[in-house]
Amino acid sequence: MSTQDTIADMLTRIRNGQTANKSIVTISSSKFKLAIAKVLKEEGYIENFKITGTIKPILEIELRYFQGKSVVENIQRISRPSLRIYKKKDKLPKEISGLGIAIISTSKGVMTAHAALKAGVGGEIICYVA
């Protein structure tokens, strides 16, 4: 299966896996997907992740649940290949009292909007997670 937007595919697999109460979802691996998974783990939205396979690396994401409910309520792709969304550091989305995060791709790597604001950099808004 060939897909044009691999990041949207990753986010959809996480969303569908949580809806189906799966414990693990598998995705073809890339450095960018690995960076997004690292941010999701640091923020507590996924339990863990690992790379398996040597010829064709596969990213295995262990989903997180709390009292039988999925931790990720909503995960939405913002910037996409046909319409890139960039924001300056002072225009980055603000987190609303711990209800969610925005994942940003900056010149200093993939990070949350809050971390990008602290680092004083803007970038491409990849997705919102709540």
PDB file of N, CA and C in Angstrom, residues 52-127:
ATOM      1  N   THR A  52      11.551  -2.420  15.168  1.00  0.00           N
ATOM      2  CA  THR A  52      11.875  -3.818  14.915  1.00  0.00           C
ATOM      3  C   THR A  52      12.166  -3.983  13.429  1.00  0.00           C
ATOM      4  N   GLY A  53      12.924  -5.005  13.104  1.00  0.00           N
ATOM      5  CA  GLY A  53      13.275  -5.272  11.711  1.00  0.00           C
ATOM      6  C   GLY A  53      14.505  -4.496  11.299  1.00  0.00           C
ATOM      7  N   THR A  54      15.312  -5.093  10.423  1.00  0.00           N
ATOM      8  CA  THR A  54      16.539  -4.433   9.983  1.00  0.00           C
ATOM      9  C   THR A  54      16.460  -3.992   8.526  1.00  0.00           C
ATOM     10  N   ILE A  55      15.918  -4.853   7.661  1.00  0.00           N
ATOM     11  CA  ILE A  55      15.837  -4.492   6.249  1.00  0.00           C
ATOM     12  C   ILE A  55      14.758  -3.431   6.035  1.00  0.00           C
ATOM     13  N   LYS A  56      13.567  -3.689   6.560  1.00  0.00           N
ATOM     14  CA  LYS A  56      12.460  -2.732   6.500  1.00  0.00           C
ATOM     15  C   LYS A  56      12.059  -2.408   7.927  1.00  0.00           C
ATOM     16  N   PRO A  57      12.610  -1.354   8.516  1.00  0.00           N
ATOM     17  CA  PRO A  57      12.307  -1.056   9.922  1.00  0.00           C
ATOM     18  C   PRO A  57      10.821  -0.746  10.144  1.00  0.00           C
ATOM     19  N   ILE A  58      10.285  -1.317  11.213  1.00  0.00           N
ATOM     20  CA  ILE A  58       8.888  -1.118  11.600  1.00  0.00           C
ATOM     21  C   ILE A  58       8.866  -0.436  12.965  1.00  0.00           C
ATOM     22  N   LEU A  59       8.066   0.610  13.086  1.00  0.00           N
ATOM     23  CA  LEU A  59       7.890   1.316  14.354  1.00  0.00           C
ATOM     24  C   LEU A  59       6.681   0.721  15.062  1.00  0.00           C
ATOM     25  N   GLU A  60       6.905   0.132  16.232  1.00  0.00           N
ATOM     26  CA  GLU A  60       5.822  -0.426  17.038  1.00  0.00           C
ATOM     27  C   GLU A  60       5.505   0.555  18.158  1.00  0.00           C
ATOM     28  N   ILE A  61       4.267   1.023  18.208  1.00  0.00           N
ATOM     29  CA  ILE A  61       3.845   1.977  19.233  1.00  0.00           C
ATOM     30  C   ILE A  61       2.895   1.275  20.184  1.00  0.00           C
ATOM     31  N   GLU A  62       3.266   1.292  21.473  1.00  0.00           N
ATOM     32  CA  GLU A  62       2.420   0.705  22.514  1.00  0.00           C
ATOM     33  C   GLU A  62       1.487   1.801  23.024  1.00  0.00           C
ATOM     34  N   LEU A  63       0.195   1.596  22.811  1.00  0.00           N
ATOM     35  CA  LEU A  63      -0.797   2.613  23.163  1.00  0.00           C
ATOM     36  C   LEU A  63      -1.057   2.640  24.665  1.00  0.00           C
ATOM     37  N   ARG A  64      -1.471   3.787  25.159  1.00  0.00           N
ATOM     38  CA  ARG A  64      -1.708   3.964  26.594  1.00  0.00           C
ATOM     39  C   ARG A  64      -3.200   4.127  26.863  1.00  0.00           C
ATOM     40  N   TYR A  65      -3.635   3.459  27.933  1.00  0.00           N
ATOM     41  CA  TYR A  65      -5.026   3.548  28.374  1.00  0.00           C
ATOM     42  C   TYR A  65      -5.039   3.894  29.859  1.00  0.00           C
ATOM     43  N   PHE A  66      -6.081   4.605  30.293  1.00  0.00           N
ATOM     44  CA  PHE A  66      -6.244   4.947  31.698  1.00  0.00           C
ATOM     45  C   PHE A  66      -7.650   4.546  32.107  1.00  0.00           C
ATOM     46  N   GLN A  67      -7.745   3.621  33.038  1.00  0.00           N
ATOM     47  CA  GLN A  67      -9.021   3.084  33.521  1.00  0.00           C
ATOM     48  C   GLN A  67      -9.894   2.606  32.359  1.00  0.00           C
ATOM     49  N   GLY A  68      -9.266   1.922  31.418  1.00  0.00           N
ATOM     50  CA  GLY A  68      -9.986   1.347  30.284  1.00  0.00           C
ATOM     51  C   GLY A  68     -10.321   2.308  29.161  1.00  0.00           C
ATOM     52  N   LYS A  69      -9.982   3.586  29.315  1.00  0.00           N
ATOM     53  CA  LYS A  69     -10.263   4.578  28.276  1.00  0.00           C
ATOM     54  C   LYS A  69      -8.954   5.004  27.625  1.00  0.00           C
ATOM     55  N   SER A  70      -9.019   5.312  26.344  1.00  0.00           N
ATOM     56  CA  SER A  70      -7.816   5.735  25.638  1.00  0.00           C
ATOM     57  C   SER A  70      -7.379   7.117  26.113  1.00  0.00           C
ATOM     58  N   VAL A  71      -6.074   7.305  26.203  1.00  0.00           N
ATOM     59  CA  VAL A  71      -5.517   8.583  26.648  1.00  0.00           C
ATOM     60  C   VAL A  71      -5.662   9.628  25.537  1.00  0.00           C
ATOM     61  N   VAL A  72      -5.482   9.203  24.290  1.00  0.00           N
ATOM     62  CA  VAL A  72      -5.619  10.114  23.155  1.00  0.00           C
ATOM     63  C   VAL A  72      -7.096  10.218  22.796  1.00  0.00           C
ATOM     64  N   GLU A  73      -7.695  11.366  23.084  1.00  0.00           N
ATOM     65  CA  GLU A  73      -9.103  11.582  22.737  1.00  0.00           C
ATOM     66  C   GLU A  73      -9.239  12.052  21.298  1.00  0.00           C
ATOM     67  N   ASN A  74      -8.293  12.886  20.863  1.00  0.00           N
ATOM     68  CA  ASN A  74      -8.336  13.428  19.512  1.00  0.00           C
ATOM     69  C   ASN A  74      -6.911  13.635  19.027  1.00  0.00           C
ATOM     70  N   ILE A  75      -6.631  13.218  17.814  1.00  0.00           N
ATOM     71  CA  ILE A  75      -5.331  13.460  17.197  1.00  0.00           C
ATOM     72  C   ILE A  75      -5.618  13.894  15.768  1.00  0.00           C
ATOM     73  N   GLN A  76      -5.165  15.088  15.403  1.00  0.00           N
ATOM     74  CA  GLN A  76      -5.573  15.695  14.140  1.00  0.00           C
ATOM     75  C   GLN A  76      -4.370  16.259  13.403  1.00  0.00           C
ATOM     76  N   ARG A  77      -4.216  15.900  12.142  1.00  0.00           N
ATOM     77  CA  ARG A  77      -3.153  16.408  11.281  1.00  0.00           C
ATOM     78  C   ARG A  77      -3.506  17.835  10.880  1.00  0.00           C
ATOM     79  N   ILE A  78      -2.543  18.746  10.984  1.00  0.00           N
ATOM     80  CA  ILE A  78      -2.787  20.145  10.629  1.00  0.00           C
ATOM     81  C   ILE A  78      -2.088  20.478   9.311  1.00  0.00           C
ATOM     82  N   SER A  79      -0.769  20.513   9.316  1.00  0.00           N
ATOM     83  CA  SER A  79      -0.015  20.796   8.103  1.00  0.00           C
ATOM     84  C   SER A  79       0.064  19.514   7.282  1.00  0.00           C
ATOM     85  N   ARG A  80      -0.192  19.619   5.999  1.00  0.00           N
ATOM     86  CA  ARG A  80      -0.151  18.434   5.147  1.00  0.00           C
ATOM     87  C   ARG A  80       0.629  18.769   3.874  1.00  0.00           C
ATOM     88  N   PRO A  81       0.985  17.768   3.078  1.00  0.00           N
ATOM     89  CA  PRO A  81       1.816  18.044   1.897  1.00  0.00           C
ATOM     90  C   PRO A  81       1.227  19.078   0.937  1.00  0.00           C
ATOM     91  N   SER A  82      -0.090  19.113   0.793  1.00  0.00           N
ATOM     92  CA  SER A  82      -0.699  20.064  -0.139  1.00  0.00           C
ATOM     93  C   SER A  82      -0.909  21.448   0.470  1.00  0.00           C
ATOM     94  N   LEU A  83      -0.830  21.554   1.798  1.00  0.00           N
ATOM     95  CA  LEU A  83      -1.033  22.840   2.470  1.00  0.00           C
ATOM     96  C   LEU A  83      -0.206  22.873   3.753  1.00  0.00           C
ATOM     97  N   ARG A  84       0.991  23.389   3.640  1.00  0.00           N
ATOM     98  CA  ARG A  84       1.874  23.491   4.804  1.00  0.00           C
ATOM     99  C   ARG A  84       1.452  24.681   5.662  1.00  0.00           C
ATOM    100  N   ILE A  85       1.456  24.485   6.985  1.00  0.00           N
ATOM    101  CA  ILE A  85       1.077  25.539   7.929  1.00  0.00           C
ATOM    102  C   ILE A  85       2.293  25.855   8.798  1.00  0.00           C
ATOM    103  N   TYR A  86       2.828  27.070   8.653  1.00  0.00           N
ATOM    104  CA  TYR A  86       3.967  27.517   9.439  1.00  0.00           C
ATOM    105  C   TYR A  86       3.525  28.660  10.344  1.00  0.00           C
ATOM    106  N   LYS A  87       4.087  28.710  11.540  1.00  0.00           N
ATOM    107  CA  LYS A  87       3.782  29.796  12.473  1.00  0.00           C
ATOM    108  C   LYS A  87       5.080  30.324  13.071  1.00  0.00           C
ATOM    109  N   LYS A  88       5.129  31.644  13.269  1.00  0.00           N
ATOM    110  CA  LYS A  88       6.249  32.255  13.975  1.00  0.00           C
ATOM    111  C   LYS A  88       6.122  31.934  15.453  1.00  0.00           C
ATOM    112  N   LYS A  89       7.209  32.173  16.195  1.00  0.00           N
ATOM    113  CA  LYS A  89       7.205  31.802  17.622  1.00  0.00           C
ATOM    114  C   LYS A  89       6.106  32.502  18.420  1.00  0.00           C
ATOM    115  N   ASP A  90       5.778  33.738  18.077  1.00  0.00           N
ATOM    116  CA  ASP A  90       4.744  34.453  18.832  1.00  0.00           C
ATOM    117  C   ASP A  90       3.328  34.093  18.380  1.00  0.00           C
ATOM    118  N   LYS A  91       3.187  33.337  17.307  1.00  0.00           N
ATOM    119  CA  LYS A  91       1.872  32.926  16.799  1.00  0.00           C
ATOM    120  C   LYS A  91       1.595  31.435  17.026  1.00  0.00           C
ATOM    121  N   LEU A  92       2.471  30.756  17.771  1.00  0.00           N
ATOM    122  CA  LEU A  92       2.275  29.327  18.030  1.00  0.00           C
ATOM    123  C   LEU A  92       1.026  29.097  18.866  1.00  0.00           C
ATOM    124  N   PRO A  93       0.320  27.980  18.635  1.00  0.00           N
ATOM    125  CA  PRO A  93      -0.890  27.696  19.423  1.00  0.00           C
ATOM    126  C   PRO A  93      -0.558  27.476  20.892  1.00  0.00           C
ATOM    127  N   LYS A  94      -1.400  27.984  21.749  1.00  0.00           N
ATOM    128  CA  LYS A  94      -1.205  27.835  23.195  1.00  0.00           C
ATOM    129  C   LYS A  94      -1.933  26.587  23.677  1.00  0.00           C
ATOM    130  N   GLU A  95      -1.324  25.876  24.616  1.00  0.00           N
ATOM    131  CA  GLU A  95      -2.015  24.743  25.227  1.00  0.00           C
ATOM    132  C   GLU A  95      -3.075  25.294  26.168  1.00  0.00           C
ATOM    133  N   ILE A  96      -4.243  24.678  26.149  1.00  0.00           N
ATOM    134  CA  ILE A  96      -5.356  25.168  26.955  1.00  0.00           C
ATOM    135  C   ILE A  96      -5.447  24.351  28.232  1.00  0.00           C
ATOM    136  N   SER A  97      -4.885  24.837  29.297  1.00  0.00           N
ATOM    137  CA  SER A  97      -4.916  24.242  30.639  1.00  0.00           C
ATOM    138  C   SER A  97      -4.752  22.722  30.636  1.00  0.00           C
ATOM    139  N   GLY A  98      -3.728  22.264  29.948  1.00  0.00           N
ATOM    140  CA  GLY A  98      -3.401  20.846  29.954  1.00  0.00           C
ATOM    141  C   GLY A  98      -4.335  19.961  29.156  1.00  0.00           C
ATOM    142  N   LEU A  99      -5.154  20.542  28.288  1.00  0.00           N
ATOM    143  CA  LEU A  99      -6.112  19.737  27.528  1.00  0.00           C
ATOM    144  C   LEU A  99      -5.533  19.155  26.250  1.00  0.00           C
ATOM    145  N   GLY A 100      -4.369  19.582  25.847  1.00  0.00           N
ATOM    146  CA  GLY A 100      -3.789  19.050  24.623  1.00  0.00           C
ATOM    147  C   GLY A 100      -2.498  19.752  24.269  1.00  0.00           C
ATOM    148  N   ILE A 101      -1.838  19.233  23.230  1.00  0.00           N
ATOM    149  CA  ILE A 101      -0.576  19.802  22.772  1.00  0.00           C
ATOM    150  C   ILE A 101      -0.604  19.960  21.262  1.00  0.00           C
ATOM    151  N   ALA A 102       0.264  20.816  20.778  1.00  0.00           N
ATOM    152  CA  ALA A 102       0.524  20.927  19.347  1.00  0.00           C
ATOM    153  C   ALA A 102       1.950  20.444  19.138  1.00  0.00           C
ATOM    154  N   ILE A 103       2.160  19.587  18.159  1.00  0.00           N
ATOM    155  CA  ILE A 103       3.502  19.100  17.839  1.00  0.00           C
ATOM    156  C   ILE A 103       4.011  19.919  16.663  1.00  0.00           C
ATOM    157  N   ILE A 104       5.213  20.496  16.846  1.00  0.00           N
ATOM    158  CA  ILE A 104       5.796  21.424  15.883  1.00  0.00           C
ATOM    159  C   ILE A 104       7.121  20.867  15.371  1.00  0.00           C
ATOM    160  N   SER A 105       7.362  21.001  14.069  1.00  0.00           N
ATOM    161  CA  SER A 105       8.659  20.665  13.486  1.00  0.00           C
ATOM    162  C   SER A 105       9.428  21.972  13.324  1.00  0.00           C
ATOM    163  N   THR A 106      10.533  22.110  14.059  1.00  0.00           N
ATOM    164  CA  THR A 106      11.320  23.341  14.039  1.00  0.00           C
ATOM    165  C   THR A 106      12.715  23.061  13.505  1.00  0.00           C
ATOM    166  N   SER A 107      13.505  24.106  13.393  1.00  0.00           N
ATOM    167  CA  SER A 107      14.897  23.941  12.976  1.00  0.00           C
ATOM    168  C   SER A 107      15.716  23.237  14.054  1.00  0.00           C
ATOM    169  N   LYS A 108      15.184  23.182  15.281  1.00  0.00           N
ATOM    170  CA  LYS A 108      15.867  22.508  16.388  1.00  0.00           C
ATOM    171  C   LYS A 108      15.280  21.130  16.667  1.00  0.00           C
ATOM    172  N   GLY A 109      14.429  20.633  15.770  1.00  0.00           N
ATOM    173  CA  GLY A 109      13.849  19.307  15.922  1.00  0.00           C
ATOM    174  C   GLY A 109      12.354  19.355  16.158  1.00  0.00           C
ATOM    175  N   VAL A 110      11.771  18.176  16.346  1.00  0.00           N
ATOM    176  CA  VAL A 110      10.334  18.058  16.596  1.00  0.00           C
ATOM    177  C   VAL A 110      10.093  18.224  18.087  1.00  0.00           C
ATOM    178  N   MET A 111       9.136  19.100  18.447  1.00  0.00           N
ATOM    179  CA  MET A 111       8.858  19.381  19.858  1.00  0.00           C
ATOM    180  C   MET A 111       7.435  19.895  20.005  1.00  0.00           C
ATOM    181  N   THR A 112       7.017  20.070  21.250  1.00  0.00           N
ATOM    182  CA  THR A 112       5.697  20.648  21.506  1.00  0.00           C
ATOM    183  C   THR A 112       5.755  22.156  21.268  1.00  0.00           C
ATOM    184  N   ALA A 113       4.597  22.768  21.126  1.00  0.00           N
ATOM    185  CA  ALA A 113       4.536  24.216  20.932  1.00  0.00           C
ATOM    186  C   ALA A 113       5.107  24.940  22.148  1.00  0.00           C
ATOM    187  N   HIS A 114       4.871  24.374  23.340  1.00  0.00           N
ATOM    188  CA  HIS A 114       5.387  24.975  24.570  1.00  0.00           C
ATOM    189  C   HIS A 114       6.918  24.971  24.574  1.00  0.00           C
ATOM    190  N   ALA A 115       7.522  23.853  24.174  1.00  0.00           N
ATOM    191  CA  ALA A 115       8.984  23.754  24.117  1.00  0.00           C
ATOM    192  C   ALA A 115       9.546  24.681  23.042  1.00  0.00           C
ATOM    193  N   ALA A 116       8.839  24.811  21.917  1.00  0.00           N
ATOM    194  CA  ALA A 116       9.283  25.706  20.848  1.00  0.00           C
ATOM    195  C   ALA A 116       9.239  27.157  21.314  1.00  0.00           C
ATOM    196  N   LEU A 117       8.228  27.496  22.095  1.00  0.00           N
ATOM    197  CA  LEU A 117       8.110  28.849  22.635  1.00  0.00           C
ATOM    198  C   LEU A 117       9.269  29.142  23.580  1.00  0.00           C
ATOM    199  N   LYS A 118       9.616  28.160  24.436  1.00  0.00           N
ATOM    200  CA  LYS A 118      10.756  28.316  25.342  1.00  0.00           C
ATOM    201  C   LYS A 118      12.065  28.446  24.574  1.00  0.00           C
ATOM    202  N   ALA A 119      12.194  27.685  23.468  1.00  0.00           N
ATOM    203  CA  ALA A 119      13.415  27.720  22.662  1.00  0.00           C
ATOM    204  C   ALA A 119      13.464  28.955  21.766  1.00  0.00           C
ATOM    205  N   GLY A 120      12.337  29.653  21.649  1.00  0.00           N
ATOM    206  CA  GLY A 120      12.294  30.868  20.846  1.00  0.00           C
ATOM    207  C   GLY A 120      12.291  30.614  19.347  1.00  0.00           C
ATOM    208  N   VAL A 121      11.674  29.495  18.928  1.00  0.00           N
ATOM    209  CA  VAL A 121      11.618  29.169  17.505  1.00  0.00           C
ATOM    210  C   VAL A 121      10.182  28.885  17.078  1.00  0.00           C
ATOM    211  N   GLY A 122       9.913  29.146  15.829  1.00  0.00           N
ATOM    212  CA  GLY A 122       8.635  28.786  15.227  1.00  0.00           C
ATOM    213  C   GLY A 122       8.846  27.577  14.342  1.00  0.00           C
ATOM    214  N   GLY A 123       7.813  27.199  13.602  1.00  0.00           N
ATOM    215  CA  GLY A 123       7.970  26.061  12.710  1.00  0.00           C
ATOM    216  C   GLY A 123       6.660  25.605  12.115  1.00  0.00           C
ATOM    217  N   GLU A 124       6.699  24.397  11.561  1.00  0.00           N
ATOM    218  CA  GLU A 124       5.532  23.808  10.910  1.00  0.00           C
ATOM    219  C   GLU A 124       4.692  23.068  11.942  1.00  0.00           C
ATOM    220  N   ILE A 125       3.401  23.352  11.988  1.00  0.00           N
ATOM    221  CA  ILE A 125       2.499  22.681  12.930  1.00  0.00           C
ATOM    222  C   ILE A 125       2.102  21.340  12.329  1.00  0.00           C
ATOM    223  N   ILE A 126       2.594  20.270  12.925  1.00  0.00           N
ATOM    224  CA  ILE A 126       2.348  18.925  12.409  1.00  0.00           C
ATOM    225  C   ILE A 126       0.949  18.448  12.788  1.00  0.00           C
ATOM    226  N   CYS A 127       0.623  18.485  14.084  1.00  0.00           N
ATOM    227  CA  CYS A 127      -0.676  17.969  14.524  1.00  0.00           C
ATOM    228  C   CYS A 127      -1.036  18.513  15.901  1.00  0.00           C
TER     229      CYS A 127
END
